[in-house]
Short mmCIF file of C-alpha atoms (C1' of nucleotides) in Angstrom, two decimals:
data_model
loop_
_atom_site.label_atom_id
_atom_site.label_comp_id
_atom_site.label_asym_id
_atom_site.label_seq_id
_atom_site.Cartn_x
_atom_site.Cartn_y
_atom_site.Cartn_z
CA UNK A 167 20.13 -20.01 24.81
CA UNK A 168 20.90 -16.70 25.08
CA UNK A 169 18.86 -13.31 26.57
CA UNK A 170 15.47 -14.73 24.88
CA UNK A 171 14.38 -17.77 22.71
CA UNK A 172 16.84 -17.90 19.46
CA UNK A 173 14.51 -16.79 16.85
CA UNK A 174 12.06 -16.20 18.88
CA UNK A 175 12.36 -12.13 18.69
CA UNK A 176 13.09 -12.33 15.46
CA UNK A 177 9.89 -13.46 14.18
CA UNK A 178 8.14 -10.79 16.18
CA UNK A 179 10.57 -8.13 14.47
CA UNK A 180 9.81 -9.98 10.96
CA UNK A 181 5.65 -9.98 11.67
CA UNK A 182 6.04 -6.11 12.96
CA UNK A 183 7.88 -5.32 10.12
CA UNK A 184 5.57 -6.98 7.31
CA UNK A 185 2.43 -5.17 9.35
CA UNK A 186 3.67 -1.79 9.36
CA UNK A 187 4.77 -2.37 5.50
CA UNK A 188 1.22 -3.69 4.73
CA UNK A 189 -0.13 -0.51 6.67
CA UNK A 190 1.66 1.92 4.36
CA UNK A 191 5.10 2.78 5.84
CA UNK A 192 7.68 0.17 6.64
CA UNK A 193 9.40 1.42 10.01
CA UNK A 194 12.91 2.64 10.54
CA UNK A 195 15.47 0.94 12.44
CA UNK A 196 14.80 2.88 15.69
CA UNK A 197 11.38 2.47 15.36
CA UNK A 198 11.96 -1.38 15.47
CA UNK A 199 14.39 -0.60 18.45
CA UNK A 200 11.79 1.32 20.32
CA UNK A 201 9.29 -1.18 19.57
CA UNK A 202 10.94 -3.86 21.24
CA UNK A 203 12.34 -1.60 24.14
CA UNK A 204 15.70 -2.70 22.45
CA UNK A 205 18.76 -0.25 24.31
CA UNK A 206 20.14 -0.35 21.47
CA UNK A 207 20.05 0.40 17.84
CA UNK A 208 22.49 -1.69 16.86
CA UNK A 209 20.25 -4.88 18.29
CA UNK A 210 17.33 -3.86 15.75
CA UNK A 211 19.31 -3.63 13.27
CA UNK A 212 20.98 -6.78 13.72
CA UNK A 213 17.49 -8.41 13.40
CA UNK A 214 16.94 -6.88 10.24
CA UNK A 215 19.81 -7.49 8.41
CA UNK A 216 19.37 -10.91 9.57
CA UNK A 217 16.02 -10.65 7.86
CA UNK A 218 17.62 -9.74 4.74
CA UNK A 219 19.91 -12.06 5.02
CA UNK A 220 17.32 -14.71 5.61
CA UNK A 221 15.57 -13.38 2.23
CA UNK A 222 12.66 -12.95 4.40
CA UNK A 223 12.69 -9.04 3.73
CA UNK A 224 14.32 -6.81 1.33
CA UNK A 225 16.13 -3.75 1.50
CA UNK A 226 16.92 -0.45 -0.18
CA UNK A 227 20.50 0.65 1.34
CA UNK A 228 20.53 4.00 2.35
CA UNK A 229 16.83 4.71 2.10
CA UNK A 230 14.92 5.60 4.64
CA UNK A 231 12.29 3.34 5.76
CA UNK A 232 13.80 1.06 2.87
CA UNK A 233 12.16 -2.25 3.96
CA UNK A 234 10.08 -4.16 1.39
CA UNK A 235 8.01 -7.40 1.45
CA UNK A 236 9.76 -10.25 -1.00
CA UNK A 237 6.47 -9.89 -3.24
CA UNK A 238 5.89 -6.70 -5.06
CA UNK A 239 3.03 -5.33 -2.52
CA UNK A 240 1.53 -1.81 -3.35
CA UNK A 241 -1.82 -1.56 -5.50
CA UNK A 242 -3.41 0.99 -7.31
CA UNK A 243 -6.48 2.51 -6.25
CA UNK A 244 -9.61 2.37 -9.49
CA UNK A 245 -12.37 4.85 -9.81
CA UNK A 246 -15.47 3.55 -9.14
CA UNK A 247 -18.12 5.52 -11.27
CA UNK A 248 -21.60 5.04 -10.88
CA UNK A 249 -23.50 5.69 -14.25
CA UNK A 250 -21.05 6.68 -17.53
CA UNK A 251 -23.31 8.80 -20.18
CA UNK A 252 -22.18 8.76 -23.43
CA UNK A 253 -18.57 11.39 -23.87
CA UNK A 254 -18.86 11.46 -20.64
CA UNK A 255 -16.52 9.24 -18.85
CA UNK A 256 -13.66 11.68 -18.53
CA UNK A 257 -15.88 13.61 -16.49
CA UNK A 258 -17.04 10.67 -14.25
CA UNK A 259 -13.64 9.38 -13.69
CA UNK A 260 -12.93 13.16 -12.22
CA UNK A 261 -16.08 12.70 -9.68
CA UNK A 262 -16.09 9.14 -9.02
CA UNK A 263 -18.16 7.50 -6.34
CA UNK A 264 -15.39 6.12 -4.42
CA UNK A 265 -12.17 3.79 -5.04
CA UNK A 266 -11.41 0.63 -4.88
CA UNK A 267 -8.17 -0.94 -4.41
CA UNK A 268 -6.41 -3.08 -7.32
CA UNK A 269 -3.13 -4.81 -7.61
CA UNK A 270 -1.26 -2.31 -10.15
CA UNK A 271 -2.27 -2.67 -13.49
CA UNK A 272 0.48 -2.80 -16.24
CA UNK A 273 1.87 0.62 -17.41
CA UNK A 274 0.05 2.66 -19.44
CA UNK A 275 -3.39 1.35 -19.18
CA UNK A 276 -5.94 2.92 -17.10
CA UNK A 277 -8.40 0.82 -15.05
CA UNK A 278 -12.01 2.26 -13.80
CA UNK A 279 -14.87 0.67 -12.34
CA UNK A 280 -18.54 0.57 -12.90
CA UNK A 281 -21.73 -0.80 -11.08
CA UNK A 282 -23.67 -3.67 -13.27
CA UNK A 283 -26.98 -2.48 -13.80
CA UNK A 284 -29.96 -5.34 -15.18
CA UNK A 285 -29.82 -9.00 -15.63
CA UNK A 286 -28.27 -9.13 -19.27
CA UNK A 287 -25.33 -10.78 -17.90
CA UNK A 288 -26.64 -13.04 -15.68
CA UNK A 289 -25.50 -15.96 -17.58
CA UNK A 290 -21.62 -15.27 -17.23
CA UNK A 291 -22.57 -15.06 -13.07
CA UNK A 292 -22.51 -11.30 -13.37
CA UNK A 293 -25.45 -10.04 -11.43
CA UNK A 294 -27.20 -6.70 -10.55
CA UNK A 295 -25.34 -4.54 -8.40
CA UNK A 296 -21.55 -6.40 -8.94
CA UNK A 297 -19.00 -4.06 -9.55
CA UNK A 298 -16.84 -4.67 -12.98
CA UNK A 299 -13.19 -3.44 -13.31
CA UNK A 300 -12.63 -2.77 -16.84
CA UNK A 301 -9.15 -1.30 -18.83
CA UNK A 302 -9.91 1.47 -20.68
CA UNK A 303 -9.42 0.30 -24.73
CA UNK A 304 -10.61 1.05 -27.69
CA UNK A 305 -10.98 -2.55 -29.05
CA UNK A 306 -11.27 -5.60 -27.93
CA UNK A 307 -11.24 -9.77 -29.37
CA UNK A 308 -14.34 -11.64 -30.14
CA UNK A 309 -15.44 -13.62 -27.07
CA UNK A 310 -13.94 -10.94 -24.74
CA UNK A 311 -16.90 -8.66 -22.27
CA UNK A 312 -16.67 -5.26 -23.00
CA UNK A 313 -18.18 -1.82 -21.24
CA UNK A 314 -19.73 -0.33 -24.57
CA UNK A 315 -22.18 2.35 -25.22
CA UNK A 316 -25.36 1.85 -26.59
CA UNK A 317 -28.60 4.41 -26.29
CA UNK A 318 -26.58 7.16 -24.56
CA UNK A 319 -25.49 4.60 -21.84
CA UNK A 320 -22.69 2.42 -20.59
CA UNK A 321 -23.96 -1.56 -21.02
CA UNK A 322 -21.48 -4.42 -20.23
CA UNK A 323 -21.74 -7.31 -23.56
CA UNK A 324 -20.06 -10.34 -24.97
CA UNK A 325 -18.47 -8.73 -27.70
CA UNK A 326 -18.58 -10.86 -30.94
CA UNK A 327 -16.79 -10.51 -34.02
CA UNK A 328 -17.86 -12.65 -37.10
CA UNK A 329 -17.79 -12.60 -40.84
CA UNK A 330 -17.67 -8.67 -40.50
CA UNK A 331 -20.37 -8.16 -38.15
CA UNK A 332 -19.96 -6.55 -34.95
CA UNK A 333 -22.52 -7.61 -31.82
CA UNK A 334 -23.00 -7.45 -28.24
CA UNK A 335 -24.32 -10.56 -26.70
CA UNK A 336 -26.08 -10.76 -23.56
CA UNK A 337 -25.55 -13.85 -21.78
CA UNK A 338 -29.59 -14.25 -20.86
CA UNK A 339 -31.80 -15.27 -23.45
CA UNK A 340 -34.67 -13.03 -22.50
CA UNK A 341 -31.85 -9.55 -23.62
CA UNK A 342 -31.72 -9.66 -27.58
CA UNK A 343 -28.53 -9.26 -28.98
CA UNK A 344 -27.45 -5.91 -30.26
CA UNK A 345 -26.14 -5.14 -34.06
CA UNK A 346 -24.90 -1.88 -33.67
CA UNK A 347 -23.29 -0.25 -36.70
CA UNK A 348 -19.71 -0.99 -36.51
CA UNK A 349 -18.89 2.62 -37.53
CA UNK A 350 -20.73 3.82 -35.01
CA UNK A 351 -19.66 1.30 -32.01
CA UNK A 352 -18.00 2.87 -29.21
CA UNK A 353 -16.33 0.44 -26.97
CA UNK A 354 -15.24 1.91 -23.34
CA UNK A 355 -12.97 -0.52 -22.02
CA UNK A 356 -12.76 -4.93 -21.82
CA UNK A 357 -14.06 -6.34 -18.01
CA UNK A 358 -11.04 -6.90 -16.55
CA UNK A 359 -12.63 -8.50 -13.38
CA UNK A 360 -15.51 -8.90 -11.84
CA UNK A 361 -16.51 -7.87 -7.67
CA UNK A 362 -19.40 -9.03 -5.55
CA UNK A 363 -19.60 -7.12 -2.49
CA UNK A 364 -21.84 -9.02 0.37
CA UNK A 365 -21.01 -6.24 3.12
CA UNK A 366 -20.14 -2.53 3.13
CA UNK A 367 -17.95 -0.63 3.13
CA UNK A 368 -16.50 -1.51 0.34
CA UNK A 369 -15.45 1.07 -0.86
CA UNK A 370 -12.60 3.87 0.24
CA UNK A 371 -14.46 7.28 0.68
CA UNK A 372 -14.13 9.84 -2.45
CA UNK A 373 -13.04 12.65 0.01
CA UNK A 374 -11.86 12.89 3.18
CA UNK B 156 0.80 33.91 -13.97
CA UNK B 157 4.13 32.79 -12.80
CA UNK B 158 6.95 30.59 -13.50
CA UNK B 159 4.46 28.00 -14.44
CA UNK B 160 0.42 27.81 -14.52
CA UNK B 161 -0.67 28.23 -11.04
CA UNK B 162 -2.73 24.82 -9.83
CA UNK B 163 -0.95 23.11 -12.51
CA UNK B 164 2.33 21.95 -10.88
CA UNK B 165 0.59 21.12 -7.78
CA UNK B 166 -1.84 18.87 -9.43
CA UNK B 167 1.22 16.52 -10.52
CA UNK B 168 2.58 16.73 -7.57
CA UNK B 169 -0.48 15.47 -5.92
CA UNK B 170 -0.33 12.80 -7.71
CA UNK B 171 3.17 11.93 -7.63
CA UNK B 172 2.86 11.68 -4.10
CA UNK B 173 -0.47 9.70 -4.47
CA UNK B 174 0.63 6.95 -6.82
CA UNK B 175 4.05 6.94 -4.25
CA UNK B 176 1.85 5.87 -1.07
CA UNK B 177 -0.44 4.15 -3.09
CA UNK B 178 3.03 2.04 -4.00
CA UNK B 179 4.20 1.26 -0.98
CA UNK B 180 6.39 4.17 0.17
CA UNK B 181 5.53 8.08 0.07
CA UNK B 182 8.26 9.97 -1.07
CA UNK B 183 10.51 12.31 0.47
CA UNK B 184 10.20 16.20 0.61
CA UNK B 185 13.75 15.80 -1.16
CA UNK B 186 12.32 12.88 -3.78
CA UNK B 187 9.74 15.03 -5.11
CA UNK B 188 12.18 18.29 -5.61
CA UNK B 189 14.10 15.58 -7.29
CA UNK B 190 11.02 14.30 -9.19
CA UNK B 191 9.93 17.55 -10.76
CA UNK B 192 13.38 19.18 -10.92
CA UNK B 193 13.66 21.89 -8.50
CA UNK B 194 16.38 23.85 -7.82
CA UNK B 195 15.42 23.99 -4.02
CA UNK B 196 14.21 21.77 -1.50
CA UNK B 197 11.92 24.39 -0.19
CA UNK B 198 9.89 24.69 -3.24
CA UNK B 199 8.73 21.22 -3.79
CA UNK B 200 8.30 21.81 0.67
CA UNK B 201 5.39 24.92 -0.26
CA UNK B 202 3.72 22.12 -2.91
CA UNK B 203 4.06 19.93 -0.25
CA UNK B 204 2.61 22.35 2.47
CA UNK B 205 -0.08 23.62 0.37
CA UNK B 206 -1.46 20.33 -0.14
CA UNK B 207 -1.73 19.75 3.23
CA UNK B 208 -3.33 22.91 3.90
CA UNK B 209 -6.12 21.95 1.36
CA UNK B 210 -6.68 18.98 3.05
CA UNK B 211 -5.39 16.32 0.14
CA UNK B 212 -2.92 15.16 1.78
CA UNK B 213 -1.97 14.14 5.75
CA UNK B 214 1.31 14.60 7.14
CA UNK B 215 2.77 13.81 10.12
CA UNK B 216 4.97 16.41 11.42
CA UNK B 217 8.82 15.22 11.56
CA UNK B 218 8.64 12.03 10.56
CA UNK B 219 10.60 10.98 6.91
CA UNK B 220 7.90 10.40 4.45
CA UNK B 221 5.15 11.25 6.45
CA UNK B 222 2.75 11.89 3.95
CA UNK B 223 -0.72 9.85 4.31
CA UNK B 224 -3.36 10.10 1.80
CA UNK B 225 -6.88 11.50 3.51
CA UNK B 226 -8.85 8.55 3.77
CA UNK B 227 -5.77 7.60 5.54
CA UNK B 228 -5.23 3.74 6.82
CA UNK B 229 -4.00 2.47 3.43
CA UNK B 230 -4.99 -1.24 2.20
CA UNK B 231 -4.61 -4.56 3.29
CA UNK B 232 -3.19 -7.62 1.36
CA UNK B 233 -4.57 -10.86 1.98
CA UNK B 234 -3.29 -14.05 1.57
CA UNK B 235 -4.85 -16.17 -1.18
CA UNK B 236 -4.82 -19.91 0.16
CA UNK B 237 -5.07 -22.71 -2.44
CA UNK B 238 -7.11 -25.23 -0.56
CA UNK B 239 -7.11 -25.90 3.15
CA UNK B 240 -7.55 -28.97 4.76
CA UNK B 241 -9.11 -29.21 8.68
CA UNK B 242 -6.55 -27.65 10.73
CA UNK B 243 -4.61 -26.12 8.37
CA UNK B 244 -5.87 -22.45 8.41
CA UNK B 245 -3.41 -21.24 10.40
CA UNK B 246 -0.37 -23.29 8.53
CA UNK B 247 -2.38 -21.89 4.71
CA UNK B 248 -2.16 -18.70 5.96
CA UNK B 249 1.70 -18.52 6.91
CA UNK B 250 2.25 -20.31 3.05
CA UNK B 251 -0.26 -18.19 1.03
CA UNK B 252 -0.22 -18.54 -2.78
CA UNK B 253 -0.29 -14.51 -3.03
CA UNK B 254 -1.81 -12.10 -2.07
CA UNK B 255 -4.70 -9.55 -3.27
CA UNK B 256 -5.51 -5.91 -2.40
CA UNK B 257 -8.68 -5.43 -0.41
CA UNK B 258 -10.37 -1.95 1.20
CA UNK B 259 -8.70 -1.70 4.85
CA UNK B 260 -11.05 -4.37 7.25
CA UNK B 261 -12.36 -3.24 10.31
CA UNK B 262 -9.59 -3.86 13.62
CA UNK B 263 -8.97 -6.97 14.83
CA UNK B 264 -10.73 -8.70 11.82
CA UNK B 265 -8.40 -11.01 9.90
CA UNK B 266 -8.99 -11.96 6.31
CA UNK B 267 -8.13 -14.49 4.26
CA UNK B 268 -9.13 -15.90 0.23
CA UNK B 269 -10.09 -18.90 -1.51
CA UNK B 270 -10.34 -20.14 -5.08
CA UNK B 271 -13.70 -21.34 -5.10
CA UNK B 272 -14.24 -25.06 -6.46
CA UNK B 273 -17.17 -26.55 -7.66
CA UNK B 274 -20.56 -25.50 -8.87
CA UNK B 275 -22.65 -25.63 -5.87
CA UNK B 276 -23.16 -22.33 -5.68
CA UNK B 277 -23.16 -21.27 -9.45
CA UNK B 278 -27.15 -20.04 -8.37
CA UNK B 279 -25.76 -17.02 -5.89
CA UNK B 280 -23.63 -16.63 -9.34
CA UNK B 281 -20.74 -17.94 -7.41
CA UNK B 282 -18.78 -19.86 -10.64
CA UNK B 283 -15.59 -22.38 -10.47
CA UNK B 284 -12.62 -20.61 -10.28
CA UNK B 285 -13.92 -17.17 -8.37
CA UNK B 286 -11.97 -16.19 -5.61
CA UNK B 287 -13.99 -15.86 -2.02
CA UNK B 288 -12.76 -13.18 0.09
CA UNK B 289 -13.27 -14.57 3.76
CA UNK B 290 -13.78 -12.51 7.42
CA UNK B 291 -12.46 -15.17 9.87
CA UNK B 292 -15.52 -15.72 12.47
CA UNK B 293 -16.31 -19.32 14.13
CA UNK B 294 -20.17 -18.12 13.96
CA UNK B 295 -22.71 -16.58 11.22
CA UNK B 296 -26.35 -15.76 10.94
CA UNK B 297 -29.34 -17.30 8.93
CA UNK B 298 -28.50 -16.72 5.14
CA UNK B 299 -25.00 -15.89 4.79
CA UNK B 300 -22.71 -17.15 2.90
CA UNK B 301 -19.71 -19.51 5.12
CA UNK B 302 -17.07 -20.82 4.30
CA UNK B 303 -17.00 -24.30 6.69
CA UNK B 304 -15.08 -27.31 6.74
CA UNK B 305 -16.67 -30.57 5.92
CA UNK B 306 -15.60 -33.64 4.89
CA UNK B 307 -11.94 -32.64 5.93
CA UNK B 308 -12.39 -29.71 3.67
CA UNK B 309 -13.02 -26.05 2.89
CA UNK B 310 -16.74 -25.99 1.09
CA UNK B 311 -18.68 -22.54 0.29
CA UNK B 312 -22.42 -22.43 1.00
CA UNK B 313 -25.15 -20.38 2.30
CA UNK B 314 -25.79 -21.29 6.26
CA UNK B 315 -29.44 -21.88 7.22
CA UNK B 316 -30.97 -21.93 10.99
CA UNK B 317 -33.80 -23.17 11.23
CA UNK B 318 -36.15 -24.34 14.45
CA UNK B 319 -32.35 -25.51 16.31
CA UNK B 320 -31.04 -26.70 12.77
CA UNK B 321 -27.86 -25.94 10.87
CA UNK B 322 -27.40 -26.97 7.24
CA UNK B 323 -25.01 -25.37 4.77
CA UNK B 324 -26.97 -25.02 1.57
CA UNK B 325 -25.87 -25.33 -1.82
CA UNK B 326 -27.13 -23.38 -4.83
CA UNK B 327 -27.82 -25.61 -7.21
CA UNK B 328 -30.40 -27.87 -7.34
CA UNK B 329 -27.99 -30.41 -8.19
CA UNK B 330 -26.04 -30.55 -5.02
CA UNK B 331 -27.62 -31.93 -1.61
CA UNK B 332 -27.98 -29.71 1.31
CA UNK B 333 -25.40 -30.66 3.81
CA UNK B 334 -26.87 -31.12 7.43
CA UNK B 335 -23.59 -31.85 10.08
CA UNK B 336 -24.15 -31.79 13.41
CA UNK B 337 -23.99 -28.55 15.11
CA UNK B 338 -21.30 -29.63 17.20
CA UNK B 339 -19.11 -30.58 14.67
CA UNK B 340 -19.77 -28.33 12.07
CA UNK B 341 -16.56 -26.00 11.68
CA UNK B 342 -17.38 -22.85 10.19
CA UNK B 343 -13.92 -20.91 9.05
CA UNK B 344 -15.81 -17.43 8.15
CA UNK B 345 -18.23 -15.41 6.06
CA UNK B 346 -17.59 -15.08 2.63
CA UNK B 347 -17.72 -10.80 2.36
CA UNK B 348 -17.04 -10.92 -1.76
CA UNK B 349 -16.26 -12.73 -4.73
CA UNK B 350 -14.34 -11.93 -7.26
CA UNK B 351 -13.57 -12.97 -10.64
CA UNK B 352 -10.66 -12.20 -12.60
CA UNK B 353 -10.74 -12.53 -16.33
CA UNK B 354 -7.59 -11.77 -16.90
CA UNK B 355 -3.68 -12.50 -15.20
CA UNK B 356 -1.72 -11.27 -13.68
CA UNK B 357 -4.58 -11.23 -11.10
CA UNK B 358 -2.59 -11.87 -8.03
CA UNK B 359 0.31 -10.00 -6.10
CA UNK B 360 2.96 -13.02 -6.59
CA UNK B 361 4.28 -14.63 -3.30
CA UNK B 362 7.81 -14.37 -4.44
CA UNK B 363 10.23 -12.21 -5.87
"C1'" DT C 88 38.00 -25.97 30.18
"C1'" DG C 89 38.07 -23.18 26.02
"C1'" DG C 90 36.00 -21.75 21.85
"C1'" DC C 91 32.08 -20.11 19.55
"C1'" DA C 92 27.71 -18.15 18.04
"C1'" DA C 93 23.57 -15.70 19.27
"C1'" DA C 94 21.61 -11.89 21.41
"C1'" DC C 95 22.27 -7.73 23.28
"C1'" DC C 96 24.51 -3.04 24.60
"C1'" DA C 97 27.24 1.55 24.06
"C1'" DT C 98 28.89 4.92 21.27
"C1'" DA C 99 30.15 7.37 17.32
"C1'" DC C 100 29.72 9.13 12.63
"C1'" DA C 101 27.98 10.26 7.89
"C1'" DT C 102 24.08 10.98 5.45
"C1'" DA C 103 19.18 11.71 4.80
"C1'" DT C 104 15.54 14.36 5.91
"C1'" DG C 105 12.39 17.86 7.90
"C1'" DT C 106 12.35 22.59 8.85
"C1'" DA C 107 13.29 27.67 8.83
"C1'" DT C 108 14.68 32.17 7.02
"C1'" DG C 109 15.29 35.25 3.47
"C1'" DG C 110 15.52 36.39 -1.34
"C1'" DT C 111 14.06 36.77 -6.70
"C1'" DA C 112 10.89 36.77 -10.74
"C1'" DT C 113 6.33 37.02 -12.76
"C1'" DG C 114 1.73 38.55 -13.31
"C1'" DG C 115 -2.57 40.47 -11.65
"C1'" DA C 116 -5.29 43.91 -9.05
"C1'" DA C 117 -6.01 48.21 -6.53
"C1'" DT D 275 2.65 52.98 -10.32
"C1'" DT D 276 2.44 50.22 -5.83
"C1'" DC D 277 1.06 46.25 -3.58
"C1'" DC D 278 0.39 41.52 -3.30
"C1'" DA D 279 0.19 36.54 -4.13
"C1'" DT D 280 2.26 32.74 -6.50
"C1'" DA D 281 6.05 30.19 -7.83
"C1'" DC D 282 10.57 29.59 -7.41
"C1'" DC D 283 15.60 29.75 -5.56
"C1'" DA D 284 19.66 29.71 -2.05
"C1'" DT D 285 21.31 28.50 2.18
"C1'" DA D 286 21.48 27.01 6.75
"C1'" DC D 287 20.34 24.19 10.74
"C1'" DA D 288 18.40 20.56 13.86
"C1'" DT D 289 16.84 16.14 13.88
"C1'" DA D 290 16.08 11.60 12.02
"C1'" DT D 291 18.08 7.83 10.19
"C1'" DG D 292 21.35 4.42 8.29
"C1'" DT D 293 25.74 2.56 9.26
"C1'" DA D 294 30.07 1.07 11.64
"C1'" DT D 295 33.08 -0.54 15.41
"C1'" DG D 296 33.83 -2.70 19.59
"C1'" DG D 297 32.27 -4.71 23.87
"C1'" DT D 298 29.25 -7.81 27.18
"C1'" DT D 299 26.38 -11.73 28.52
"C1'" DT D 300 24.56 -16.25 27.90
"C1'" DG D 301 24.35 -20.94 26.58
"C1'" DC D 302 25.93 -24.65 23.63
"C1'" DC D 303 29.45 -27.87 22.31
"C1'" DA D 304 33.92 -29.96 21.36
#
DNA sequence: TGGCAAACCATACATATGTATGGTATGGAA
DNA sequence: TTCCATACCATACATATGTATGGTTTGCCA
């Protein structure tokens, strides 16, 4: 064996590595160096490319700070709004409540987040007080929940489509089902997924 | 007004730098000039400076893409383990099927996820198929929700203590409460949400 | 014994990057 | 008009950072 452990240093280097990518900003090669009281820079660096090399971490050449995990990390970050009147959820989504942290939705669609109110849901295991992630759309397939408004307010449905009729279905047999007129229908967005929160916070701060 | 409307530029450049950290990497003073087209480094610098000054965005002074977002620590990915047999946290953990975004935990708390399997716990509307997001802890109180390992595997219920008793209780009247003894019973963590995705890609994949 | 690979060190260099100073153009207000 | 703030440009400089070359020490193995 050599100065340490063969691998031994290297997995520290790898774990540091993955943390400080996971925390926001992968380090730079001297950073590595420093962290490991290596005298050299060269010795860091040696670890990393052996990294790469390993297909353990990847590597932007000539970037800065140009380490990345194998898997595509990052995430978006959702608006979670708290009530959505009718025309207004432009508004809301410019004052939301807080944000809550997504992997990255595909391009081009926009993702927001709204507290469940009532039991109409109960059915489908969506309760008071969970949090649903919806895409904003303006349609959506029969069978599919959907954020839609009805009386002025945002209500999450079963959305069904059949022999020309449009209805939102609660899934709890004490909620009737809704028939509103299809012209007038206005669907938000399809639930996307679906968040139970058993401790707080859950939620990053609106403002710093 | 000048060049361009005032507020306006800045806005986009707020969120260029936004979605950039929220991706992974913030950019680089030179990136954004880059980004938006300037002529001069210094310009997309004032942007840069000015947001800072308003207090929506941190920077760390002489450090390469030292731009933090207020409500600062970033997010955490945690691993999403399949099943896990007794003993086999650790060895899940290190072999994770992906990985999904959560709020930054508290220090020195270490998370992990589960697909959730059965219907014992459809009553806390807990359904087959959600995904448990788990605070590693060998100990919880009266009523939560554990995650503990019997049988030689990973079950979800609710803990009750009771007069020197420990049972793991199932919601669903179907399922039979589960008394081990106390000295055996292995309890992995509370369950701190659920989560159910209706739609894939739901996970960060585990590799490229 | 010699060869070899792993781990580490020393130093140098090119580029990337943060920072600083001074200037120009536009529009609004005193 | 003058003054000023905003937005932008041009250039320079110090530091940070990625990269390259060569050397040293240690332990393993033929």
């Amino acid at each position: 064996m050599a100065y340490t452990t063969p691998g031994q240093t290297r997995e520290k280097v790898f774990r540091l590595v993955r943390e400080r990518i996971l925390a926001g900003l992968p380090p730079t090669v001297r950073e590595v160096q420093r962290a490991f009281g290596f005298q050299s820079v060269q010795t860091a660096r040696e670890h990393l490319d052996a990294l790469v090399a390993e297909g353990r971490l990847h590597k932007e050449p000539g970037r800065s700070r140009g380490f990345r995990l194998p898997f595509a990390s990052g995430f978006a970050l959702v608006p979670l709004l708290g009530q959505v009147q009718a025309g207004a959820l432009t508004t809301a989504i410019e004052n939301p409540e807080g944000y809550l942290p997504v992997a990255p939705p595909a391009a081009g669609s926009e993702l927001f987040a709204l507290r469940v109110r009532g039991e109409s849901m109960i059915g489908a295991g969506i309760l008071p007080g969970d949090i649903a992630i919806v895409r904003r759309q303006p349609t959506a397939d029969h069978g599919e929940i959907v954020v839609a408004m009805v009386d002025d307010e945002a209500t999450v449905k079963r959305l069904h489509l059949r022999r020309g009729r449009v209805e939102l279905h609660p899934e709890n047999p004490a909620f009737p089902v809704i028939a509103p007129n299809p012209r007038a229908l206005v669907i938000l967005g399809k639930v996307i997924e679906v968040r139970r929160y058993f401790e707080e916070p859950a939620v990053v701060e609106a403002s710093s």
